[in-house]
Coordinates of C-alpha atoms in Angstrom, one line a residue:
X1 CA 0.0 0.0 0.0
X2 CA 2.8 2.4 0.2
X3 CA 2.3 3.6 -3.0
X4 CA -1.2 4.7 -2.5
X5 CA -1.7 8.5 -2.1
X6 CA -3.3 9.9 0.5
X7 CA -3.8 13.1 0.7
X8 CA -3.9 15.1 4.0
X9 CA -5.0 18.9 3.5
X10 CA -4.1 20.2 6.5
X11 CA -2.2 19.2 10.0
X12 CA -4.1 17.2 11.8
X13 CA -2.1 15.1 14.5
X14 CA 1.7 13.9 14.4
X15 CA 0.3 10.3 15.4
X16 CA -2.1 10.3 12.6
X17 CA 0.6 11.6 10.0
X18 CA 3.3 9.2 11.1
X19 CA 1.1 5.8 11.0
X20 CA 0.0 7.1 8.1
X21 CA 3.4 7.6 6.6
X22 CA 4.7 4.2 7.6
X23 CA 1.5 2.5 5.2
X24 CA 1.0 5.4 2.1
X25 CA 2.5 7.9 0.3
X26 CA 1.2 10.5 2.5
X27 CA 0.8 14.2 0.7
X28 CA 0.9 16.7 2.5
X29 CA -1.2 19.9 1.3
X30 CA -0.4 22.8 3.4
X31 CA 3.5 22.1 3.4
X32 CA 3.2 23.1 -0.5
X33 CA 3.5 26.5 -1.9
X34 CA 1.1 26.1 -4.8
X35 CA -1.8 24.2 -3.8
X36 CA -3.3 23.6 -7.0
X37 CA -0.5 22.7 -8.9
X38 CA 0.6 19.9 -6.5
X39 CA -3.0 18.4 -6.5
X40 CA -2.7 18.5 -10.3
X41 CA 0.5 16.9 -10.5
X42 CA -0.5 13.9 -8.1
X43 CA -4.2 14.0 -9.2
X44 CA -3.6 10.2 -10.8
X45 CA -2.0 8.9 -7.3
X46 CA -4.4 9.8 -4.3
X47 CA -6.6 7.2 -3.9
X48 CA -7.9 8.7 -0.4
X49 CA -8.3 12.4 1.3
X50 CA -8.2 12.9 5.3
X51 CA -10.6 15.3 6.7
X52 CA -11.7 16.5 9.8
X53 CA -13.7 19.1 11.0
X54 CA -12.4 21.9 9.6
X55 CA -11.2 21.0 5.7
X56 CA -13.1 17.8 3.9
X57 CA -14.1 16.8 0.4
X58 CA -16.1 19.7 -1.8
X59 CA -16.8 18.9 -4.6
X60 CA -14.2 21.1 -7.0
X61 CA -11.7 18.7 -4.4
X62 CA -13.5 15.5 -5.6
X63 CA -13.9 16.2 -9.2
X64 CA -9.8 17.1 -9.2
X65 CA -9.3 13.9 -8.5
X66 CA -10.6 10.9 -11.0
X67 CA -9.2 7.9 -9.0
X68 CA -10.5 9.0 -5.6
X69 CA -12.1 5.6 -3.8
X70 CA -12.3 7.0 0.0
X71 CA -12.5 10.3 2.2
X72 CA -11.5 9.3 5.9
X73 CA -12.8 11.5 7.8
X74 CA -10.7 12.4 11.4
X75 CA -13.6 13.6 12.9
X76 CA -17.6 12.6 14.1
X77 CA -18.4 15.5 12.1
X78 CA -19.0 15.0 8.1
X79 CA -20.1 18.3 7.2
X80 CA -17.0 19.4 5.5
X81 CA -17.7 16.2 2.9
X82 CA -19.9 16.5 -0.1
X83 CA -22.5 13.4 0.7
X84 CA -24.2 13.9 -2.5
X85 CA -21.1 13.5 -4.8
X86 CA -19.2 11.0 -2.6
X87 CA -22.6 9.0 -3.8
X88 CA -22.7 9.2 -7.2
X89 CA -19.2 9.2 -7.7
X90 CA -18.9 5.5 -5.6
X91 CA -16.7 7.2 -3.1
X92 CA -17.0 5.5 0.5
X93 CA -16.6 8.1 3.3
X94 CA -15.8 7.1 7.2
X95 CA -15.9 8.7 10.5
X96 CA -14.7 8.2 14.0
X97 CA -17.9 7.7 16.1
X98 CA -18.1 6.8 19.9
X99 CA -14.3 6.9 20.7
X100 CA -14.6 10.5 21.2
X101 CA -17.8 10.6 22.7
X102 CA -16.7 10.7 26.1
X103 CA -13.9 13.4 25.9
X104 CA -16.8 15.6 24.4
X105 CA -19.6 14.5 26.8
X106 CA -16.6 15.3 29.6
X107 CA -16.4 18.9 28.4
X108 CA -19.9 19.6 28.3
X109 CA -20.4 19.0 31.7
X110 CA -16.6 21.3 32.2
X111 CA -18.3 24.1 30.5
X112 CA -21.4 24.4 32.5
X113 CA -19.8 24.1 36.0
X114 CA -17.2 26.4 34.5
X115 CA -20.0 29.0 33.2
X116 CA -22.3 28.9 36.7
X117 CA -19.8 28.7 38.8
X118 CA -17.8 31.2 37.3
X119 CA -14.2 29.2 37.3
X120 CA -12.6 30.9 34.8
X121 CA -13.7 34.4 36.3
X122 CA -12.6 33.4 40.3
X123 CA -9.2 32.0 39.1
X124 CA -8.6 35.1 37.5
X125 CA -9.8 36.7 40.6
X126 CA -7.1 34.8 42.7
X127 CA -4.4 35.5 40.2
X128 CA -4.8 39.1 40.3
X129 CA -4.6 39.6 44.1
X130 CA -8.6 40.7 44.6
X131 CA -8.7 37.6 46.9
X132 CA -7.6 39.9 49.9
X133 CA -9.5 42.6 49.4
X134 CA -12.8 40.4 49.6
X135 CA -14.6 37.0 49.0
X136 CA -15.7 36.7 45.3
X137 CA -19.4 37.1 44.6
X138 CA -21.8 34.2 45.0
X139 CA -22.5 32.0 41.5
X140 CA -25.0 29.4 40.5
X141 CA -25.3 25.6 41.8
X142 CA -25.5 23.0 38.5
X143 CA -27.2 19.9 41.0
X144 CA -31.2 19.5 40.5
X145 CA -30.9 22.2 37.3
X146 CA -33.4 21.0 34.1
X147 CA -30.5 19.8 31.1
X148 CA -32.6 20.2 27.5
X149 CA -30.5 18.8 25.3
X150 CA -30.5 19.4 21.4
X151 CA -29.9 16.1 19.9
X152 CA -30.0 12.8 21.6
X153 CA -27.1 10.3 19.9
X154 CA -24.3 8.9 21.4
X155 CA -22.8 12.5 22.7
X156 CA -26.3 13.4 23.8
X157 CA -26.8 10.1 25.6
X158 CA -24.1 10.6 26.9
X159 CA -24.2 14.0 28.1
X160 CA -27.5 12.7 29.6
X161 CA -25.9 10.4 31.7
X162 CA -23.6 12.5 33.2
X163 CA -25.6 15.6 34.2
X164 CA -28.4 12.5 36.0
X165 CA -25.4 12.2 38.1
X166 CA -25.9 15.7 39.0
X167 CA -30.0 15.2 39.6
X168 CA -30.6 17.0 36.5
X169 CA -33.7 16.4 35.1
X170 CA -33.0 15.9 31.1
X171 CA -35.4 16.8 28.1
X172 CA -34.3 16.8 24.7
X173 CA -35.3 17.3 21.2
X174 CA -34.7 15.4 18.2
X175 CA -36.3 14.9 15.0
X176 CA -38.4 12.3 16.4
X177 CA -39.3 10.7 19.6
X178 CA -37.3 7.7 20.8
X179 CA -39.6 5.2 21.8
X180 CA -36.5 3.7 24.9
X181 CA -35.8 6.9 26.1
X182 CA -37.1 7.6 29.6
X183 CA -36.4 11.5 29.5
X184 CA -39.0 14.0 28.4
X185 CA -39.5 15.0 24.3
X186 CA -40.6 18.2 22.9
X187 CA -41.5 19.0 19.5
X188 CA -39.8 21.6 19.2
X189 CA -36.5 23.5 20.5
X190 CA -38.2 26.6 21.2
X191 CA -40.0 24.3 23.6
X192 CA -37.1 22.7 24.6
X193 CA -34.7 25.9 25.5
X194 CA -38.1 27.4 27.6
X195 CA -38.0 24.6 29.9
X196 CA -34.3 24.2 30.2
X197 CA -31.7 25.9 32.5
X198 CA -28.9 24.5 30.5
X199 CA -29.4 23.7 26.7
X200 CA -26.9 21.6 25.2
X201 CA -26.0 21.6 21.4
X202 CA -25.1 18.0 20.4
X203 CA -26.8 17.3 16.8
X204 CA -25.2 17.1 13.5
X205 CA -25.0 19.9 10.9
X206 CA -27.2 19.8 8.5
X207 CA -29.1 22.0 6.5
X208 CA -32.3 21.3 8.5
X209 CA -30.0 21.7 11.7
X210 CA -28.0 25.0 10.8
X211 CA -29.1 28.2 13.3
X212 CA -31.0 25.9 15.0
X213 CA -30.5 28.3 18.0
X214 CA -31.9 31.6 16.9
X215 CA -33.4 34.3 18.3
X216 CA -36.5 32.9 19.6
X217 CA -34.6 29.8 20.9
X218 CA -32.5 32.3 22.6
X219 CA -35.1 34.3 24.4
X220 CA -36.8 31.2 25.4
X221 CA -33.7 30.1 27.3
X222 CA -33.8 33.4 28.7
X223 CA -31.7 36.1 31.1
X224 CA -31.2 32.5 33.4
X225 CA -30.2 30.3 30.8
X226 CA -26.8 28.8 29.6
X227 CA -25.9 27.9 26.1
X228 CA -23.5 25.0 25.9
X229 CA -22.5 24.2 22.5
X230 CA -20.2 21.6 21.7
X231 CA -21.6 21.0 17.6
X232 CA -21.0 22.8 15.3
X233 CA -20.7 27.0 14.9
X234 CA -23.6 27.3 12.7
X235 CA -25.6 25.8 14.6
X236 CA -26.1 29.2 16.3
X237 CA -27.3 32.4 15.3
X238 CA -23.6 33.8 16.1
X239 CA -24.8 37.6 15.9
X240 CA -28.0 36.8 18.0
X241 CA -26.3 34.5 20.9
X242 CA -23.4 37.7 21.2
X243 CA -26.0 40.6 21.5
X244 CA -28.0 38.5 23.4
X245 CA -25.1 37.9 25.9
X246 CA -24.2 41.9 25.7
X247 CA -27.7 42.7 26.6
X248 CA -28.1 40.0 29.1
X249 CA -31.1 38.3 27.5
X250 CA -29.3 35.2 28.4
X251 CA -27.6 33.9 31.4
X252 CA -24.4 32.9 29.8
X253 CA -22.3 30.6 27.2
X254 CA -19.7 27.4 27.3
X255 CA -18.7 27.7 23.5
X256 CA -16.6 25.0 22.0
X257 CA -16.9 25.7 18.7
X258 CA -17.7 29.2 16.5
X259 CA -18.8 29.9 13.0
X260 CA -16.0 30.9 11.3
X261 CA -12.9 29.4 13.0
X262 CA -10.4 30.6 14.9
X263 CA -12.3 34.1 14.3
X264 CA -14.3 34.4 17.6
X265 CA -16.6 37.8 18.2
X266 CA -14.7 39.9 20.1
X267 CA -17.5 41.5 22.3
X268 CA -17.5 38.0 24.0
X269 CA -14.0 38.5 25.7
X270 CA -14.7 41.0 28.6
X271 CA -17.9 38.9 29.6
X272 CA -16.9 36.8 32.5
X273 CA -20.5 34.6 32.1
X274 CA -18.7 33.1 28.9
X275 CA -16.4 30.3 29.0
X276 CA -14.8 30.5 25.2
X277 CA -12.6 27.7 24.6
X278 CA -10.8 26.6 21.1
X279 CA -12.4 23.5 19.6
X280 CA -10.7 21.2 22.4
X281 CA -14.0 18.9 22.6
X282 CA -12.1 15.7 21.6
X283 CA -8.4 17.2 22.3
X284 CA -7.0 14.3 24.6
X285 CA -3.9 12.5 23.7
X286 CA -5.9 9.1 24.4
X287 CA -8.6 10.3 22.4
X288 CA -6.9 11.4 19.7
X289 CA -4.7 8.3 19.3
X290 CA -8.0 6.4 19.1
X291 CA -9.7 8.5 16.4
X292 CA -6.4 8.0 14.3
X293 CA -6.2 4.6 14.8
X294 CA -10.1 4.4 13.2
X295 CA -8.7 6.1 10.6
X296 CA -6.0 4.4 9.2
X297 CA -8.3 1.2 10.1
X298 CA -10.7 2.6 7.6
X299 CA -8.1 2.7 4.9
X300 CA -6.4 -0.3 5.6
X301 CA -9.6 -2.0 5.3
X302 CA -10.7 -0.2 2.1
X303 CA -7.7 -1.6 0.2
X304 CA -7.6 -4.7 1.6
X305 CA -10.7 -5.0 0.5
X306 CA -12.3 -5.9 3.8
X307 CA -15.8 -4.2 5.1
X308 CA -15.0 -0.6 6.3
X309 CA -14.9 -0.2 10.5
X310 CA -17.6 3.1 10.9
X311 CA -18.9 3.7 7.5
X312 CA -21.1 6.6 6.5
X313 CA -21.1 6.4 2.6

């Protein structure tokens, strides 16, 4: 297989990039100074793309490439991957579900203690001596608060699981019920966010799914609420969730991810009842490993001819 191309857009993980390099002819996009012309010399060799979260498949990508058989995607995530082409063209596309479920679920749970309990805020406190001139201002207590969370698969489950160890009553919407699921439904997430405390992006993007949290899902949620999202940016109304939080129509934020990344909305920096944090959700060395180990499983499997470990495609 070491003559198989595979070509990696942008740096992903040094793990990923040396397993890979011990098995293909690994190409490594951003270490190139014109882009285009090195996908058009080795158009005829890559067989396979990486993606991840942030850089995928599109379709100019795809068509660039005639002997394209897989994308591999290093992430949960397949937004960045153009489904409808992969399709027609006979391109199988993977992910890495459940081995970063936990790491993410983890987070959530980080991010709301961190946001009503004002961590961030009363270690700065510490560090800048304010400690001695007087106690730090009373917060919010997580235990018993109502967890509505947007999106009930394995991160949402999961999620689930840990805030009932918190006596959290849990809600959820999705786009339909599920039948062995004891917590409460609603029908819609306007519904969801005006009986929640906490309300907890975990759904896939998707067209249907993109600004799911607008406006009116904001004010539902309210001047009490906390946002936790740990999706996708657009999943969020960005400009509605910031003036929202400037005006204090809602409570506060635990943001993971943003809309257009690394570029976060500056007004969000002085607030100290947001918790910003750079697209860590599944940033663990153990974690990591494991998603690039699914990976290159993924591939191995493809050309060997064997049935693929998490397909999507």
């Amino acid at each position: 297989m070491e003559s198989i191309g595979v070509l990696m857009p942008i740096p992903m993980s040094n793990y990923l990039e040396r397993e890979l390099e011990k098995r293909f002819n690994l190409l490594k996009l951003w270490t190139v100074p014109n882009q285009t012309q090195f996908i058009k010399d080795h158009a005829e060799s890559v067989r396979a793309i990486i993606g991840n979260s942030s850089s995928g498949a599109d379709a100019e990508l795809i068509g660039s490439l005639p002997n394209l058989e897989i994308v591999a995607s290093f992430s949960v995530g397949i937004d960045r991957v153009d489904l409808k082409v992969c399709k027609e063209k006979g391109i199988r596309v993977t992910n890495t579900p459940d081995v970063l479920t936990d790491d993410v679920a983890d987070l959530v749970i980080g991010l709301t203690l961190a946001v009503l309990r004002r961590l961030c805020e009363s270690d700065r406190y510490v560090r800048a001596g304010r400690w001695k001139k007087g106690d730090y201002k009373l917060t919010t207590k997580f235990t018993g608060k109502t967890v509505g969370i947007i999106g009930l698969g394995r991160i949402g489950q999961a999620v689930a699981k840990r805030a009932e160890a918190f006596s959290c009553p849990i809600a959820y919407y999705a786009r339909s019920e599920k039948p062995d699921v004891k917590y409460r439904y609603y029908h819609s997430v306007p519904e969801l966010a005006a009986n929640s405390d906490i309300l907890v992006v975990a759904c896939a993007l998707t067209k249907e799914t993109r600004n799911i949290v607008n406006r009116e899902v904001i004010d539902a949620l309210g001047p009490k609420g906390v946002l936790i999202n740990v999706g996708r940016g657009p999943h969020v109304d960005e400009p509605e969730l910031v003036s929202a939080l400037v005006e204090g129509r809602l409570g506060g934020a635990g943001l993971d991810v943003y809309q257009n990344e690394p570029e976060v909305p500056e007004e969000l920096f002085g607030l100290e009842n947001v918790v910003l944090l750079p697209h860590v959700g599944s940033a663990t060395n153990e974690t990591r490993e494991a998603m690039a180990n699914l990976v290159i499983g993924n591939l191995e499997a493809h050309f060997l001819k064997k049935p693929l470990l998490t397909p999507v495609v």
